[in-house]
PDB file of C-alpha atoms in Angstrom:
ATOM      1  CA  GLY A  83      55.519 -57.242  -1.113  1.00 78.00           C
ATOM      2  CA  PRO A  84      58.439 -56.000  -3.192  1.00 84.00           C
ATOM      3  CA  LYS A  85      61.764 -57.537  -2.222  1.00 90.00           C
ATOM      4  CA  VAL A  86      65.331 -56.386  -2.429  1.00 95.00           C
ATOM      5  CA  LEU A  87      67.901 -59.171  -2.585  1.00 95.00           C
ATOM      6  CA  GLN A  88      71.525 -58.978  -1.516  1.00 97.00           C
ATOM      7  CA  ILE A  89      74.354 -61.293  -2.429  1.00 96.00           C
ATOM      8  CA  PRO A  90      76.259 -62.630  -0.591  1.00 96.00           C
ATOM      9  CA  SER A  91      74.736 -62.688   2.883  1.00 95.00           C
ATOM     10  CA  HIS A  92      78.178 -62.973   4.463  1.00 97.00           C
ATOM     11  CA  GLN A  93      81.643 -62.137   3.183  1.00 97.00           C
ATOM     12  CA  ILE A  94      84.962 -62.544   4.939  1.00 97.00           C
ATOM     13  CA  ILE A  95      88.048 -61.026   3.373  1.00 97.00           C
ATOM     14  CA  ASP A  96      91.545 -59.951   4.285  1.00 97.00           C
ATOM     15  CA  MET A  97      92.351 -56.291   4.772  1.00 97.00           C
ATOM     16  CA  GLY A  98      93.547 -54.680   1.578  1.00 97.00           C
ATOM     17  CA  GLN A  99      91.546 -56.929  -0.723  1.00 97.00           C
ATOM     18  CA  MET A 100      88.735 -55.728  -2.930  1.00 97.00           C
ATOM     19  CA  VAL A 101      85.138 -56.678  -2.253  1.00 98.00           C
ATOM     20  CA  THR A 102      81.963 -56.196  -4.261  1.00 97.00           C
ATOM     21  CA  LEU A 103      78.579 -56.293  -2.590  1.00 98.00           C
ATOM     22  CA  ASN A 104      75.648 -57.006  -4.877  1.00 97.00           C
ATOM     23  CA  CYS A 105      72.103 -55.766  -4.651  1.00 97.00           C
ATOM     24  CA  ASP A 106      69.123 -56.772  -6.763  1.00 97.00           C
ATOM     25  CA  PRO A 107      66.644 -53.913  -6.251  1.00 96.00           C
ATOM     26  CA  VAL A 108      62.893 -53.947  -6.804  1.00 94.00           C
ATOM     27  CA  SER A 109      62.437 -54.267 -10.546  1.00 91.00           C
ATOM     28  CA  ASN A 110      60.822 -50.925 -11.417  1.00 90.00           C
ATOM     29  CA  HIS A 111      62.647 -48.824  -8.858  1.00 93.00           C
ATOM     30  CA  LEU A 112      64.844 -45.977  -9.980  1.00 91.00           C
ATOM     31  CA  TYR A 113      66.635 -44.818  -6.834  1.00 94.00           C
ATOM     32  CA  PHE A 114      69.183 -46.916  -5.008  1.00 95.00           C
ATOM     33  CA  TYR A 115      70.894 -46.553  -1.661  1.00 96.00           C
ATOM     34  CA  TRP A 116      73.554 -48.136   0.504  1.00 97.00           C
ATOM     35  CA  TYR A 117      73.597 -47.966   4.292  1.00 96.00           C
ATOM     36  CA  LYS A 118      76.234 -49.199   6.749  1.00 96.00           C
ATOM     37  CA  GLN A 119      75.526 -50.601  10.179  1.00 92.00           C
ATOM     38  CA  ILE A 120      78.368 -51.322  12.575  1.00 92.00           C
ATOM     39  CA  LEU A 121      77.451 -53.869  15.253  1.00 86.00           C
ATOM     40  CA  GLY A 122      75.416 -52.242  18.002  1.00 80.00           C
ATOM     41  CA  GLN A 123      75.019 -48.934  16.179  1.00 85.00           C
ATOM     42  CA  GLN A 124      72.380 -47.433  13.942  1.00 85.00           C
ATOM     43  CA  MET A 125      72.204 -47.706  10.187  1.00 90.00           C
ATOM     44  CA  GLU A 126      74.044 -44.831   8.533  1.00 92.00           C
ATOM     45  CA  PHE A 127      73.544 -43.497   5.039  1.00 93.00           C
ATOM     46  CA  LEU A 128      76.398 -44.008   2.598  1.00 96.00           C
ATOM     47  CA  VAL A 129      75.183 -43.088  -0.864  1.00 96.00           C
ATOM     48  CA  ASN A 130      72.188 -42.442  -3.080  1.00 94.00           C
ATOM     49  CA  PHE A 131      72.342 -43.361  -6.800  1.00 95.00           C
ATOM     50  CA  TYR A 132      70.011 -42.423  -9.652  1.00 93.00           C
ATOM     51  CA  ASN A 133      70.237 -42.505 -13.419  1.00 92.00           C
ATOM     52  CA  GLY A 134      73.793 -43.735 -13.370  1.00 92.00           C
ATOM     53  CA  LYS A 135      75.048 -41.062 -11.015  1.00 94.00           C
ATOM     54  CA  VAL A 136      75.781 -40.574  -7.343  1.00 95.00           C
ATOM     55  CA  MET A 137      73.252 -38.011  -6.150  1.00 93.00           C
ATOM     56  CA  GLU A 138      74.391 -37.665  -2.583  1.00 92.00           C
ATOM     57  CA  LYS A 139      77.007 -39.279  -0.391  1.00 94.00           C
ATOM     58  CA  SER A 140      77.956 -39.040   3.251  1.00 93.00           C
ATOM     59  CA  LYS A 141      81.361 -38.618   4.815  1.00 93.00           C
ATOM     60  CA  LEU A 142      81.378 -42.388   5.387  1.00 96.00           C
ATOM     61  CA  PHE A 143      81.542 -42.917   1.621  1.00 97.00           C
ATOM     62  CA  LYS A 144      85.315 -42.892   1.398  1.00 96.00           C
ATOM     63  CA  ASP A 145      87.365 -42.615  -1.780  1.00 96.00           C
ATOM     64  CA  GLN A 146      87.858 -46.379  -1.632  1.00 97.00           C
ATOM     65  CA  PHE A 147      84.116 -46.864  -2.191  1.00 98.00           C
ATOM     66  CA  SER A 148      82.378 -46.866  -5.546  1.00 98.00           C
ATOM     67  CA  VAL A 149      78.905 -47.740  -6.790  1.00 98.00           C
ATOM     68  CA  GLU A 150      77.464 -48.629 -10.153  1.00 96.00           C
ATOM     69  CA  ARG A 151      74.554 -50.347 -11.844  1.00 94.00           C
ATOM     70  CA  PRO A 152      75.503 -51.351 -15.354  1.00 86.00           C
ATOM     71  CA  ASP A 153      72.333 -51.564 -17.478  1.00 79.00           C
ATOM     72  CA  GLY A 154      69.781 -53.185 -15.229  1.00 74.00           C
ATOM     73  CA  SER A 155      72.129 -55.601 -13.565  1.00 86.00           C
ATOM     74  CA  TYR A 156      73.038 -55.594  -9.901  1.00 95.00           C
ATOM     75  CA  PHE A 157      73.541 -52.334  -8.052  1.00 97.00           C
ATOM     76  CA  THR A 158      76.982 -52.817  -6.570  1.00 97.00           C
ATOM     77  CA  LEU A 159      79.098 -51.359  -3.815  1.00 98.00           C
ATOM     78  CA  LYS A 160      82.798 -51.911  -4.334  1.00 98.00           C
ATOM     79  CA  ILE A 161      85.410 -51.305  -1.677  1.00 98.00           C
ATOM     80  CA  GLN A 162      89.023 -51.236  -2.844  1.00 97.00           C
ATOM     81  CA  PRO A 163      91.105 -51.620  -0.795  1.00 97.00           C
ATOM     82  CA  THR A 164      89.233 -52.712   2.307  1.00 97.00           C
ATOM     83  CA  ALA A 165      90.160 -51.626   5.829  1.00 97.00           C
ATOM     84  CA  LEU A 166      89.368 -53.115   9.234  1.00 97.00           C
ATOM     85  CA  GLU A 167      86.826 -50.369   9.937  1.00 96.00           C
ATOM     86  CA  ASP A 168      84.811 -51.465   6.910  1.00 97.00           C
ATOM     87  CA  SER A 169      83.559 -54.467   8.879  1.00 98.00           C
ATOM     88  CA  ALA A 170      79.809 -53.953   9.176  1.00 97.00           C
ATOM     89  CA  VAL A 171      76.458 -54.995   7.767  1.00 95.00           C
ATOM     90  CA  TYR A 172      75.716 -53.215   4.519  1.00 97.00           C
ATOM     91  CA  PHE A 173      72.080 -52.690   3.610  1.00 96.00           C
ATOM     92  CA  CYS A 174      70.905 -51.907   0.115  1.00 97.00           C
ATOM     93  CA  ALA A 175      67.611 -50.110  -0.447  1.00 96.00           C
ATOM     94  CA  SER A 176      65.598 -48.955  -3.429  1.00 95.00           C
ATOM     95  CA  SER A 177      62.657 -46.662  -4.048  1.00 93.00           C
ATOM     96  CA  LEU A 178      60.461 -45.859  -7.007  1.00 90.00           C
ATOM     97  CA  LEU A 179      60.594 -42.148  -6.376  1.00 85.00           C
ATOM     98  CA  GLY A 180      63.244 -39.896  -4.968  1.00 81.00           C
ATOM     99  CA  VAL A 181      60.922 -37.568  -3.099  1.00 78.00           C
ATOM    100  CA  GLY A 182      61.036 -37.332   0.667  1.00 76.00           C
ATOM    101  CA  TYR A 183      57.974 -39.429   1.433  1.00 80.00           C
ATOM    102  CA  ALA A 184      58.916 -42.262  -0.903  1.00 85.00           C
ATOM    103  CA  GLU A 185      59.222 -45.625   0.809  1.00 88.00           C
ATOM    104  CA  GLN A 186      62.604 -47.232   0.672  1.00 92.00           C
ATOM    105  CA  PHE A 187      62.594 -51.019   0.510  1.00 93.00           C
ATOM    106  CA  PHE A 188      65.514 -52.684   2.229  1.00 95.00           C
ATOM    107  CA  GLY A 189      67.390 -55.872   1.547  1.00 95.00           C
ATOM    108  CA  PRO A 190      68.441 -58.280   4.306  1.00 93.00           C
ATOM    109  CA  GLY A 191      71.991 -56.969   4.406  1.00 95.00           C
ATOM    110  CA  THR A 192      75.456 -58.334   3.690  1.00 97.00           C
ATOM    111  CA  ARG A 193      77.650 -58.930   6.711  1.00 97.00           C
ATOM    112  CA  LEU A 194      81.206 -57.979   5.766  1.00 98.00           C
ATOM    113  CA  THR A 195      84.089 -59.038   7.972  1.00 98.00           C
ATOM    114  CA  VAL A 196      87.525 -57.639   7.205  1.00 98.00           C
ATOM    115  CA  LEU A 197      90.369 -59.490   8.893  1.00 97.00           C
TER     116      LEU A 197
ATOM    117  CA  GLY B 258      73.429 -31.953  11.021  1.00 83.00           C
ATOM    118  CA  ASP B 259      70.198 -33.923  11.110  1.00 89.00           C
ATOM    119  CA  SER B 260      69.778 -36.454  13.898  1.00 93.00           C
ATOM    120  CA  VAL B 261      67.218 -38.800  15.430  1.00 96.00           C
ATOM    121  CA  THR B 262      67.096 -39.775  19.086  1.00 96.00           C
ATOM    122  CA  GLN B 263      65.454 -42.905  20.432  1.00 97.00           C
ATOM    123  CA  THR B 264      65.861 -42.930  24.176  1.00 95.00           C
ATOM    124  CA  GLU B 265      64.939 -46.546  24.879  1.00 94.00           C
ATOM    125  CA  GLY B 266      67.316 -49.236  23.796  1.00 94.00           C
ATOM    126  CA  LEU B 267      65.161 -52.063  25.076  1.00 96.00           C
ATOM    127  CA  VAL B 268      61.493 -52.201  26.019  1.00 97.00           C
ATOM    128  CA  THR B 269      60.131 -55.330  27.652  1.00 97.00           C
ATOM    129  CA  LEU B 270      56.459 -55.764  28.312  1.00 95.00           C
ATOM    130  CA  THR B 271      53.677 -58.264  28.714  1.00 96.00           C
ATOM    131  CA  GLU B 272      51.281 -59.110  25.934  1.00 97.00           C
ATOM    132  CA  GLY B 273      48.190 -56.928  26.007  1.00 97.00           C
ATOM    133  CA  LEU B 274      49.836 -53.900  27.573  1.00 97.00           C
ATOM    134  CA  PRO B 275      50.282 -50.618  25.724  1.00 97.00           C
ATOM    135  CA  VAL B 276      53.599 -49.692  24.204  1.00 96.00           C
ATOM    136  CA  MET B 277      55.107 -46.322  23.391  1.00 97.00           C
ATOM    137  CA  LEU B 278      58.466 -45.783  21.741  1.00 98.00           C
ATOM    138  CA  ASN B 279      59.968 -42.332  21.865  1.00 98.00           C
ATOM    139  CA  CYS B 280      61.429 -40.548  18.884  1.00 98.00           C
ATOM    140  CA  THR B 281      62.653 -36.966  18.681  1.00 98.00           C
ATOM    141  CA  TYR B 282      64.611 -35.352  15.920  1.00 96.00           C
ATOM    142  CA  GLN B 283      66.672 -32.378  14.902  1.00 95.00           C
ATOM    143  CA  THR B 284      66.748 -31.079  11.374  1.00 92.00           C
ATOM    144  CA  ILE B 285      67.463 -27.952   9.379  1.00 89.00           C
ATOM    145  CA  TYR B 286      64.557 -28.740   7.075  1.00 87.00           C
ATOM    146  CA  SER B 287      61.209 -27.084   7.824  1.00 86.00           C
ATOM    147  CA  ASN B 288      59.223 -29.938   6.247  1.00 88.00           C
ATOM    148  CA  PRO B 289      60.875 -33.190   7.246  1.00 90.00           C
ATOM    149  CA  PHE B 290      59.507 -36.652   6.581  1.00 94.00           C
ATOM    150  CA  LEU B 291      59.411 -39.046   9.527  1.00 96.00           C
ATOM    151  CA  PHE B 292      59.293 -42.817   9.331  1.00 96.00           C
ATOM    152  CA  TRP B 293      59.099 -45.841  11.592  1.00 97.00           C
ATOM    153  CA  TYR B 294      60.750 -49.003  10.301  1.00 96.00           C
ATOM    154  CA  VAL B 295      60.431 -52.412  11.939  1.00 95.00           C
ATOM    155  CA  GLN B 296      62.948 -55.220  11.634  1.00 91.00           C
ATOM    156  CA  HIS B 297      62.058 -58.707  12.777  1.00 90.00           C
ATOM    157  CA  LEU B 298      64.810 -61.201  13.500  1.00 86.00           C
ATOM    158  CA  ASN B 299      66.641 -62.278  10.333  1.00 81.00           C
ATOM    159  CA  GLU B 300      64.436 -60.093   8.150  1.00 85.00           C
ATOM    160  CA  SER B 301      64.900 -56.821   6.272  1.00 86.00           C
ATOM    161  CA  PRO B 302      63.765 -53.536   7.808  1.00 89.00           C
ATOM    162  CA  ARG B 303      60.325 -52.654   6.455  1.00 92.00           C
ATOM    163  CA  LEU B 304      58.283 -49.500   6.616  1.00 93.00           C
ATOM    164  CA  LEU B 305      55.655 -49.380   9.359  1.00 96.00           C
ATOM    165  CA  LEU B 306      54.486 -45.745   9.326  1.00 94.00           C
ATOM    166  CA  LYS B 307      55.343 -42.441   7.727  1.00 94.00           C
ATOM    167  CA  SER B 308      54.228 -38.856   8.056  1.00 94.00           C
ATOM    168  CA  PHE B 309      55.010 -35.391   6.916  1.00 91.00           C
ATOM    169  CA  THR B 310      51.866 -33.633   8.076  1.00 93.00           C
ATOM    170  CA  ASP B 311      52.014 -31.763  11.344  1.00 94.00           C
ATOM    171  CA  ASN B 312      49.615 -32.908  14.069  1.00 96.00           C
ATOM    172  CA  LYS B 313      47.986 -35.579  11.939  1.00 95.00           C
ATOM    173  CA  ARG B 314      47.748 -39.132  13.317  1.00 96.00           C
ATOM    174  CA  THR B 315      48.877 -41.888  11.006  1.00 96.00           C
ATOM    175  CA  GLU B 316      48.008 -45.539  11.621  1.00 96.00           C
ATOM    176  CA  HIS B 317      49.002 -48.940  10.307  1.00 95.00           C
ATOM    177  CA  GLN B 318      48.677 -52.477  11.651  1.00 93.00           C
ATOM    178  CA  GLY B 319      47.475 -51.269  15.041  1.00 96.00           C
ATOM    179  CA  PHE B 320      50.349 -48.836  15.488  1.00 97.00           C
ATOM    180  CA  HIS B 321      49.948 -45.078  15.350  1.00 98.00           C
ATOM    181  CA  ALA B 322      52.115 -41.996  15.502  1.00 98.00           C
ATOM    182  CA  THR B 323      51.616 -38.255  15.212  1.00 97.00           C
ATOM    183  CA  LEU B 324      54.230 -35.859  13.930  1.00 96.00           C
ATOM    184  CA  HIS B 325      54.510 -32.854  16.232  1.00 96.00           C
ATOM    185  CA  LYS B 326      56.787 -30.261  14.732  1.00 94.00           C
ATOM    186  CA  SER B 327      56.464 -28.035  17.803  1.00 95.00           C
ATOM    187  CA  SER B 328      58.229 -30.654  19.904  1.00 96.00           C
ATOM    188  CA  SER B 329      60.120 -32.353  17.052  1.00 96.00           C
ATOM    189  CA  SER B 330      58.621 -35.685  18.024  1.00 97.00           C
ATOM    190  CA  PHE B 331      57.170 -38.736  16.283  1.00 98.00           C
ATOM    191  CA  HIS B 332      56.435 -41.254  19.040  1.00 98.00           C
ATOM    192  CA  LEU B 333      55.129 -44.700  18.116  1.00 98.00           C
ATOM    193  CA  GLN B 334      52.253 -46.194  20.087  1.00 98.00           C
ATOM    194  CA  LYS B 335      50.107 -49.277  20.207  1.00 98.00           C
ATOM    195  CA  SER B 336      47.271 -49.851  22.651  1.00 97.00           C
ATOM    196  CA  SER B 337      47.795 -53.592  23.103  1.00 97.00           C
ATOM    197  CA  ALA B 338      51.073 -55.326  22.336  1.00 97.00           C
ATOM    198  CA  GLN B 339      51.155 -58.749  20.711  1.00 97.00           C
ATOM    199  CA  LEU B 340      53.854 -61.403  20.813  1.00 97.00           C
ATOM    200  CA  SER B 341      54.468 -60.819  17.102  1.00 96.00           C
ATOM    201  CA  ASP B 342      55.392 -57.184  17.829  1.00 97.00           C
ATOM    202  CA  SER B 343      58.732 -58.340  19.243  1.00 97.00           C
ATOM    203  CA  ALA B 344      61.234 -56.706  16.908  1.00 96.00           C
ATOM    204  CA  LEU B 345      63.686 -53.853  16.436  1.00 94.00           C
ATOM    205  CA  TYR B 346      62.049 -50.499  15.696  1.00 97.00           C
ATOM    206  CA  TYR B 347      63.843 -47.641  13.997  1.00 96.00           C
ATOM    207  CA  CYS B 348      62.681 -44.061  13.789  1.00 97.00           C
ATOM    208  CA  ALA B 349      64.057 -42.292  10.727  1.00 96.00           C
ATOM    209  CA  LEU B 350      64.098 -38.777   9.326  1.00 94.00           C
ATOM    210  CA  ARG B 351      64.415 -37.592   5.778  1.00 90.00           C
ATOM    211  CA  GLY B 352      65.075 -33.961   5.066  1.00 76.00           C
ATOM    212  CA  GLY B 353      67.301 -34.190   2.036  1.00 75.00           C
ATOM    213  CA  ARG B 354      67.957 -37.382   0.110  1.00 74.00           C
ATOM    214  CA  ALA B 355      69.348 -39.457   2.949  1.00 82.00           C
ATOM    215  CA  LEU B 356      67.387 -41.365   5.567  1.00 89.00           C
ATOM    216  CA  ILE B 357      68.818 -40.638   8.998  1.00 92.00           C
ATOM    217  CA  PHE B 358      68.142 -43.418  11.472  1.00 94.00           C
ATOM    218  CA  GLY B 359      67.919 -43.475  15.231  1.00 95.00           C
ATOM    219  CA  THR B 360      69.754 -46.130  17.207  1.00 93.00           C
ATOM    220  CA  GLY B 361      66.685 -48.337  17.363  1.00 95.00           C
ATOM    221  CA  THR B 362      64.533 -49.742  20.153  1.00 96.00           C
ATOM    222  CA  THR B 363      64.249 -53.457  20.706  1.00 96.00           C
ATOM    223  CA  VAL B 364      60.772 -54.477  21.833  1.00 97.00           C
ATOM    224  CA  SER B 365      60.362 -57.791  23.601  1.00 97.00           C
ATOM    225  CA  VAL B 366      56.801 -58.931  24.311  1.00 97.00           C
ATOM    226  CA  SER B 367      56.244 -61.880  26.615  1.00 97.00           C
ATOM    227  CA  PRO B 368      53.100 -63.904  27.368  1.00 96.00           C
TER     228      PRO B 368
END
């Protein structure tokens, strides 16, 4: 079936550095999402992106976070600067439609460790 | 705010026995969408079932669930578990744009 790819699978960085997480969504999908999962906890919604704009974001989407998808390239999540509490697995997802019943396809996640 | 509760963190059972995973939710939306996602080890979460119709059973790959708005529940069931069903199962709710996940239930099926 359709696959979402995420690069890298693991990233270790020092606190205060910038990090960019990359997502290659399903090719014809229009809606993109990031979720955060701290070890042992559930996945939590960060942000929803469509047509070049953030449509909705949660309180977890701090000012240090930003997302973009320049012209069909990767959908990226940038954190600048990083903090210890940003250590988590970040899942990217995409969907063709934005309606409630639309299936979101998930990538395998990027494990981010902030030291 | 919206929330999803999965009461079992771990379910262990023997192959061939029935399995039921509990899921209840709270939402301000009168017409929520409910989903079950399954995540096998080292794989991405993938959709197993979805529903937005009250009291209608939905089935896929031997699993079934019925959305009951009266009890705010969307329990997942299977009549006979297989070894390949060992995985992490998430119940999720969508009222607005965001998917709200439960904490997940790990299912471990042994021979």
